[in-house]
Coordinates of C-alpha atoms in Angstrom, one line a residue:
M210 CA 97.4 4.0 5.0
N211 CA 96.2 0.4 6.3
A212 CA 95.2 -0.4 10.0
A213 CA 98.2 -0.9 11.3
D214 CA 99.6 2.5 9.9
W215 CA 96.6 4.3 11.4
N216 CA 96.9 2.6 14.9
S217 CA 100.5 3.9 15.0
E218 CA 99.3 7.4 14.0
F219 CA 96.6 7.1 17.0
T220 CA 99.1 5.4 19.6
K221 CA 101.4 8.8 18.7
Y222 CA 98.5 11.2 19.0
R223 CA 97.3 9.8 22.1
S224 CA 100.7 10.5 23.6
S225 CA 100.1 14.2 23.1
P226 CA 98.8 16.6 25.6
E227 CA 95.6 17.2 23.5
F228 CA 94.7 13.9 23.5
K229 CA 95.2 13.4 28.0
Q230 CA 93.6 16.3 28.7
L231 CA 91.2 17.2 25.6
N232 CA 90.2 14.3 23.8
P233 CA 91.1 11.0 26.0
R234 CA 88.1 9.8 24.8
M235 CA 88.2 10.1 21.1
T236 CA 88.2 6.6 18.9
L237 CA 90.4 5.7 16.4
E238 CA 87.3 7.2 13.5
E239 CA 86.9 10.8 14.7
F240 CA 91.0 10.8 14.7
K241 CA 91.0 10.3 11.2
S242 CA 89.0 13.4 10.7
I243 CA 91.1 15.7 12.0
Y244 CA 94.0 13.8 10.9
Y245 CA 92.6 13.8 7.1
M246 CA 92.0 17.7 7.8
E247 CA 95.7 18.3 9.1
W248 CA 97.0 16.2 6.2
G249 CA 94.9 17.9 3.8
H250 CA 96.2 21.5 4.9
R251 CA 100.1 20.1 4.6
Q252 CA 99.5 18.6 0.9
W253 CA 97.5 22.1 0.1
G254 CA 100.6 24.3 0.9
R255 CA 102.8 22.0 -0.9
A256 CA 100.8 22.1 -4.2
V257 CA 100.8 26.0 -3.7
G258 CA 104.3 26.3 -2.9
L259 CA 105.4 24.3 -6.1
T260 CA 102.2 25.6 -8.4
F261 CA 104.0 29.1 -7.8
L262 CA 108.0 28.0 -7.7
L263 CA 108.3 25.8 -10.8
P264 CA 106.8 28.5 -13.5
A265 CA 108.6 30.6 -11.6
V266 CA 112.2 29.6 -12.1
Y267 CA 111.4 29.0 -15.9
F268 CA 110.3 32.2 -16.6
I269 CA 113.2 33.7 -14.7
A270 CA 115.9 31.1 -16.2
R271 CA 113.9 31.9 -19.9
R272 CA 114.4 35.4 -19.0
K273 CA 110.6 36.2 -19.8
V274 CA 110.1 38.7 -17.3
S275 CA 111.6 41.7 -15.9
A276 CA 114.1 42.5 -13.0
S277 CA 111.9 43.8 -11.1
I278 CA 109.5 41.0 -11.7
A279 CA 111.9 38.6 -10.9
V280 CA 112.9 40.0 -7.9
K281 CA 109.4 40.5 -6.8
T282 CA 108.6 36.9 -8.0
V283 CA 111.8 35.6 -5.6
G284 CA 110.3 37.5 -2.8
I285 CA 107.2 36.0 -3.1
A286 CA 108.5 32.6 -3.4
G287 CA 110.6 33.3 -0.1
L288 CA 107.6 33.7 1.7
I289 CA 105.8 30.9 0.8
G290 CA 108.8 28.7 1.8
F291 CA 108.7 31.1 5.4
Q292 CA 105.1 30.3 5.8
G293 CA 106.0 26.3 5.6
V294 CA 108.9 27.2 8.3
L295 CA 106.0 28.9 10.8
G296 CA 103.4 26.2 10.3
W297 CA 106.2 23.5 11.7
W298 CA 107.0 26.0 14.2
M299 CA 103.4 26.6 14.9
V300 CA 102.5 23.0 15.3
K301 CA 105.2 22.6 17.6
S302 CA 104.5 25.1 19.9
G303 CA 101.3 22.6 20.8
L304 CA 103.3 19.8 21.8
K305 CA 105.5 21.1 25.0
D306 CA 105.8 19.1 27.8
D307 CA 104.5 21.8 29.9
L308 CA 101.4 21.6 28.4
F309 CA 101.1 18.3 30.5
A310 CA 100.4 20.6 33.5
P311 CA 97.5 21.0 35.3
G312 CA 95.7 23.7 34.6
S313 CA 96.7 24.3 31.0
H314 CA 95.0 24.4 28.1
P315 CA 97.0 22.3 25.3
R316 CA 96.8 24.4 21.9
V317 CA 99.3 25.9 19.8
S318 CA 100.9 29.5 20.7
Q319 CA 98.2 32.2 20.1
Y320 CA 101.5 34.2 18.9
R321 CA 102.8 31.6 16.3
L322 CA 99.4 30.9 15.0
T323 CA 99.0 34.8 14.2
A324 CA 102.4 35.0 12.5
H325 CA 101.6 32.3 10.6
L326 CA 98.1 33.5 9.3
G327 CA 99.7 37.5 9.1
T328 CA 102.7 35.6 6.4
A329 CA 99.9 33.8 5.2
F330 CA 98.1 37.0 4.2
I331 CA 100.6 39.2 3.4
C332 CA 102.1 36.4 1.0
Y333 CA 98.4 36.4 -0.9
T334 CA 98.3 40.5 -0.9
A335 CA 101.9 40.5 -2.6
M336 CA 100.7 37.8 -5.1
L337 CA 97.8 39.9 -5.9
W338 CA 98.8 43.5 -6.1
N339 CA 101.6 42.3 -8.4
G340 CA 99.0 40.4 -10.6
L341 CA 97.1 43.2 -10.8
S342 CA 99.7 45.6 -11.6
I343 CA 101.0 43.6 -14.6
L344 CA 97.2 43.6 -15.7
Q345 CA 97.0 47.8 -15.1
D346 CA 100.2 48.2 -17.2
R347 CA 98.9 46.5 -19.8
R348 CA 96.0 48.5 -19.9
L349 CA 97.5 51.8 -19.4
L350 CA 99.8 51.6 -21.8
A351 CA 97.1 50.8 -24.2
D352 CA 95.7 54.1 -24.2
P353 CA 98.7 56.1 -22.6
I354 CA 96.6 59.5 -23.4
A355 CA 93.7 58.2 -21.2
A356 CA 95.6 56.6 -18.8
D357 CA 97.7 60.3 -18.0
K358 CA 94.7 62.0 -18.1
N359 CA 93.3 59.4 -15.1
F360 CA 96.6 60.0 -13.4
S361 CA 96.2 63.8 -13.4
I362 CA 92.9 63.3 -11.8
L363 CA 94.1 61.0 -9.0
R364 CA 96.9 63.3 -8.3
S365 CA 94.2 66.5 -7.7
P366 CA 94.4 67.5 -3.9
E367 CA 90.9 67.4 -3.5
L368 CA 91.5 63.4 -4.0
K369 CA 94.0 63.2 -1.4
I370 CA 92.1 62.7 1.7
F371 CA 90.7 59.9 0.0
R372 CA 94.0 58.4 -1.3
R373 CA 95.3 58.0 2.6
S374 CA 91.8 57.1 3.6
V375 CA 92.2 53.7 1.3
A376 CA 95.8 53.1 2.9
G377 CA 94.7 53.4 6.5
L378 CA 91.7 50.9 5.5
A379 CA 94.4 48.3 4.3
V380 CA 96.1 48.6 7.3
L381 CA 92.7 48.9 9.5
V382 CA 91.6 45.7 8.2
F383 CA 94.7 43.6 8.4
C384 CA 95.3 44.2 12.0
T385 CA 91.8 43.2 12.5
A386 CA 92.1 39.8 10.3
M387 CA 95.3 39.4 12.8
S388 CA 93.4 39.9 15.9
G389 CA 91.0 37.7 15.1
G390 CA 93.8 35.3 14.6
L391 CA 94.6 35.6 18.8
V392 CA 91.0 35.1 19.2
A393 CA 91.4 31.8 17.5
G394 CA 94.5 30.9 18.9
L395 CA 92.9 31.3 22.3
D396 CA 89.3 30.1 21.6
A397 CA 88.3 33.4 22.9
G398 CA 85.5 33.3 20.5
L399 CA 83.7 30.9 23.0
I400 CA 83.0 32.9 25.5
Y401 CA 80.6 35.8 25.6
N402 CA 78.5 34.3 22.6
E403 CA 76.1 37.4 22.8
F404 CA 76.1 40.7 20.6
P405 CA 76.6 44.0 21.2
Q406 CA 76.8 43.1 24.9
M407 CA 79.7 40.9 27.0
G408 CA 77.9 39.8 29.6
L409 CA 75.8 42.2 32.0
G410 CA 77.1 45.3 29.9
L411 CA 79.1 46.3 26.7
T412 CA 82.3 45.3 27.9
P413 CA 83.2 42.5 31.0
P414 CA 84.3 44.4 34.2
K415 CA 87.8 46.1 34.4
S416 CA 89.2 43.2 36.8
E417 CA 88.6 40.7 34.5
L418 CA 89.5 42.4 31.2
F419 CA 93.4 43.9 33.2
S420 CA 93.9 40.5 35.6
D421 CA 97.0 39.8 37.4
F422 CA 96.5 36.2 36.5
Y423 CA 98.4 37.2 32.8
S424 CA 100.9 38.8 34.7
H425 CA 104.4 37.1 35.0
T426 CA 106.5 39.9 36.6
A427 CA 106.5 40.6 40.3
D428 CA 105.9 44.3 39.6
G429 CA 103.0 43.6 37.1
S430 CA 104.6 45.9 34.6
D431 CA 103.7 43.7 31.9
I432 CA 99.8 43.2 33.0
W433 CA 98.5 45.7 30.1
W434 CA 100.3 43.9 27.4
R435 CA 100.1 40.3 28.3
N436 CA 96.5 41.2 28.7
M437 CA 95.7 41.9 25.5
L438 CA 97.5 39.1 23.9
E439 CA 96.6 36.4 26.3
N440 CA 93.3 37.0 28.2
P441 CA 90.7 35.5 26.1
S442 CA 87.9 38.2 27.5
L443 CA 90.6 41.1 26.5
V444 CA 91.4 39.8 22.9
Q445 CA 87.9 39.4 22.1
L446 CA 86.7 42.8 22.7
D447 CA 90.0 43.8 21.2
H448 CA 88.5 41.9 17.9
R449 CA 85.0 43.5 18.6
I450 CA 86.7 47.4 18.8
L451 CA 88.7 46.6 15.7
A452 CA 86.0 45.3 14.1
T453 CA 83.5 48.0 15.0
T454 CA 86.2 50.4 13.9
T455 CA 86.7 49.0 10.1
F456 CA 83.1 48.6 9.3
T457 CA 82.5 52.7 10.8
S458 CA 85.5 53.4 8.7
V459 CA 84.4 52.1 5.9
L460 CA 80.4 53.7 5.9
S461 CA 82.5 56.9 6.8
L462 CA 84.5 56.5 3.4
W463 CA 81.6 56.0 1.3
A464 CA 79.6 58.4 3.0
Y465 CA 82.5 60.8 1.8
T466 CA 82.3 59.7 -1.2
K467 CA 78.2 60.5 -2.0
L468 CA 78.1 63.9 0.3
S469 CA 81.5 65.5 -0.8
P470 CA 80.7 68.0 -3.9
S471 CA 84.3 67.4 -5.3
L472 CA 84.3 63.7 -4.9
K473 CA 80.8 63.4 -6.3
T474 CA 82.2 64.7 -9.5
M475 CA 86.2 63.9 -10.0
L476 CA 86.3 60.6 -8.4
P477 CA 86.5 58.2 -11.3
A478 CA 84.1 55.5 -12.5
A479 CA 86.1 52.6 -11.6
C480 CA 86.8 54.3 -8.0
K481 CA 83.5 54.5 -7.1
R482 CA 82.2 50.9 -8.1
G483 CA 85.4 49.6 -6.1
M484 CA 84.2 51.8 -3.0
H485 CA 80.9 49.6 -3.6
G486 CA 82.4 46.7 -3.5
V487 CA 84.3 47.5 -0.2
V488 CA 81.1 48.1 1.4
S489 CA 79.5 45.0 0.2
F490 CA 82.2 42.8 1.6
V491 CA 82.4 45.1 4.8
W492 CA 78.4 44.3 5.7
L493 CA 79.2 40.4 5.0
Q494 CA 82.4 40.0 7.0
V495 CA 80.0 41.7 9.9
I496 CA 77.3 39.4 9.1
L497 CA 79.6 36.1 9.1
G498 CA 81.2 37.4 12.5
I499 CA 78.0 38.2 14.6
S500 CA 76.4 34.8 13.4
T501 CA 80.3 32.7 13.9
L502 CA 79.9 34.1 17.4
I503 CA 76.3 33.1 18.6
Y504 CA 76.1 30.2 17.2
L505 CA 79.5 29.2 19.2
V506 CA 82.1 29.3 16.6
P507 CA 80.9 26.3 14.1
L508 CA 83.9 25.0 11.7
P509 CA 81.6 26.2 8.5
L510 CA 80.9 29.3 9.7
A511 CA 84.1 30.1 11.3
S512 CA 85.8 29.2 7.7
A513 CA 84.1 31.7 6.2
H514 CA 84.4 34.4 8.7
Q515 CA 88.4 33.9 8.0
A516 CA 87.7 34.1 4.0
G517 CA 85.7 37.1 4.3
S518 CA 88.9 38.7 5.8
L519 CA 90.7 38.0 3.0
A520 CA 88.0 39.0 0.5
L521 CA 87.7 42.0 2.7
L522 CA 91.2 42.8 2.4
S523 CA 91.1 42.0 -1.5
S524 CA 88.4 44.5 -2.1
V525 CA 90.4 47.6 -0.1
M526 CA 93.4 46.3 -2.3
I527 CA 91.6 46.5 -5.6
L528 CA 90.3 50.0 -4.3
G529 CA 93.6 51.0 -3.5
G530 CA 95.0 49.8 -7.1
R531 CA 92.3 52.1 -8.9
T532 CA 93.2 54.9 -6.3
W533 CA 96.5 55.0 -5.9
V534 CA 99.0 56.1 -8.8
P535 CA 101.6 53.7 -9.6
S536 CA 105.1 55.0 -9.7
R537 CA 106.2 52.4 -12.1
A538 CA 103.4 52.5 -14.6
S539 CA 103.3 56.4 -14.5
R540 CA 106.8 56.3 -15.4
L541 CA 105.8 54.0 -18.1
V542 CA 103.2 56.2 -19.5
A543 CA 105.0 59.4 -19.6
R544 CA 107.8 57.3 -21.6
K545 CA 105.1 56.1 -24.1
L546 CA 104.0 59.9 -24.8
A547 CA 107.6 60.8 -25.2
E548 CA 108.4 58.2 -27.6
S549 CA 104.9 59.0 -29.9
S550 CA 105.5 62.8 -29.5
S551 CA 109.2 62.3 -30.9
I552 CA 108.8 60.3 -34.2
P553 CA 108.3 62.7 -37.1
K554 CA 104.5 62.8 -38.7
K555 CA 104.6 60.7 -42.1
V556 CA 104.0 63.1 -45.2
V557 CA 100.9 61.8 -46.4
P558 CA 100.6 61.5 -50.5
N559 CA 97.8 63.6 -52.5
I560 CA 96.4 60.6 -54.2
K561 CA 94.3 62.8 -56.8
S562 CA 97.2 65.5 -57.8
G563 CA 99.9 62.7 -57.3
S564 CA 101.5 65.6 -55.0
F565 CA 104.0 64.5 -51.6
G566 CA 103.9 67.7 -49.9
R567 CA 104.5 70.3 -52.6
H568 CA 104.6 74.1 -52.0
P569 CA 100.9 75.8 -52.1
N570 CA 101.5 77.8 -54.6
V571 CA 102.8 74.8 -57.3
S572 CA 100.4 73.7 -59.3
I573 CA 100.6 71.3 -62.3
N574 CA 99.3 72.4 -65.6
G575 CA 97.3 70.0 -68.4
N576 CA 100.8 68.7 -70.0
G577 CA 101.8 67.8 -66.3
S578 CA 104.4 70.1 -66.0
S579 CA 104.7 72.2 -62.8
M580 CA 103.9 75.8 -63.2
G581 CA 104.5 78.2 -60.2
A582 CA 101.5 80.4 -60.1
A583 CA 102.9 83.7 -59.0
N584 CA 105.5 83.7 -61.8
P585 CA 103.1 82.2 -65.0
G586 CA 106.3 82.9 -67.6
V587 CA 108.2 80.4 -66.0

């Protein structure tokens, strides 16, 4: 853009609530930095959509994927489009006229930000899960006997608690990440920048956590849920509790795999390696989270912390792919075994004797004629 274009864009920004209330002294050069950041984010989103949509249309149109994969691909493409709509809806919330009111804090809605983040996580997880499933199907069908044996182990009652625990971990990690979206939307990471304490104790005073200021009804019936979603102090405390619960749950499940005699002997090696990966990522995420808080949310650390949550969720999903018995893959393996068992065995020729499955009592004499061993007179 030329100088006139930049001045035009900067003039638009100067009319926004964010400029008037937060950045009234921002220069044009400083504006360019945030402009390029937003512009790059939008271009990256469009690139993601196109690089997924165009190959998807080709593979579906040429019938190079199965019907089930085609349906899933269309669903993911719809999620990508919905993600773009949510992004526009989120940005629009930061331009409302009521943000000019005294005491207001110009920023996008934490609800819309979390919805935007949640859709991105769901879309990514769907891509990851379907990609892993395709690779897993190919690997299992290459050796259906070993795959069936592995399924039998994973279905055993001794692993039932472990299977369900991994599913619970996936939900817990996702909820913790979404609570982080509320923290980011409310700038809640800029208060109580110490750990594990929050001020003078482990938690702020109850009067601060459940303040009447956030209630919108005369009878205060909404005081609980509004404080949980709109009060920065309680939102940060909720995130700490969820993060601590996630960390404790991961280490407890890891200890269970080490101390349970049945799991030590029955759990497949791939599951054990996956569990070690989850433990590593949860330690990294805790370190990043505490560092982000203590150093007043610097952008590099905050970005790494957000990426760490996605990496942790990915590791849990990979562990789940190794632990849960996939119904589709199980059917394919069973069908492959049934087909292989129904194929009649071929008669293997005996090269030395020249026989082809001849009766054991029939031999060949020196002249090459057959002679019944039971009746030498024939």
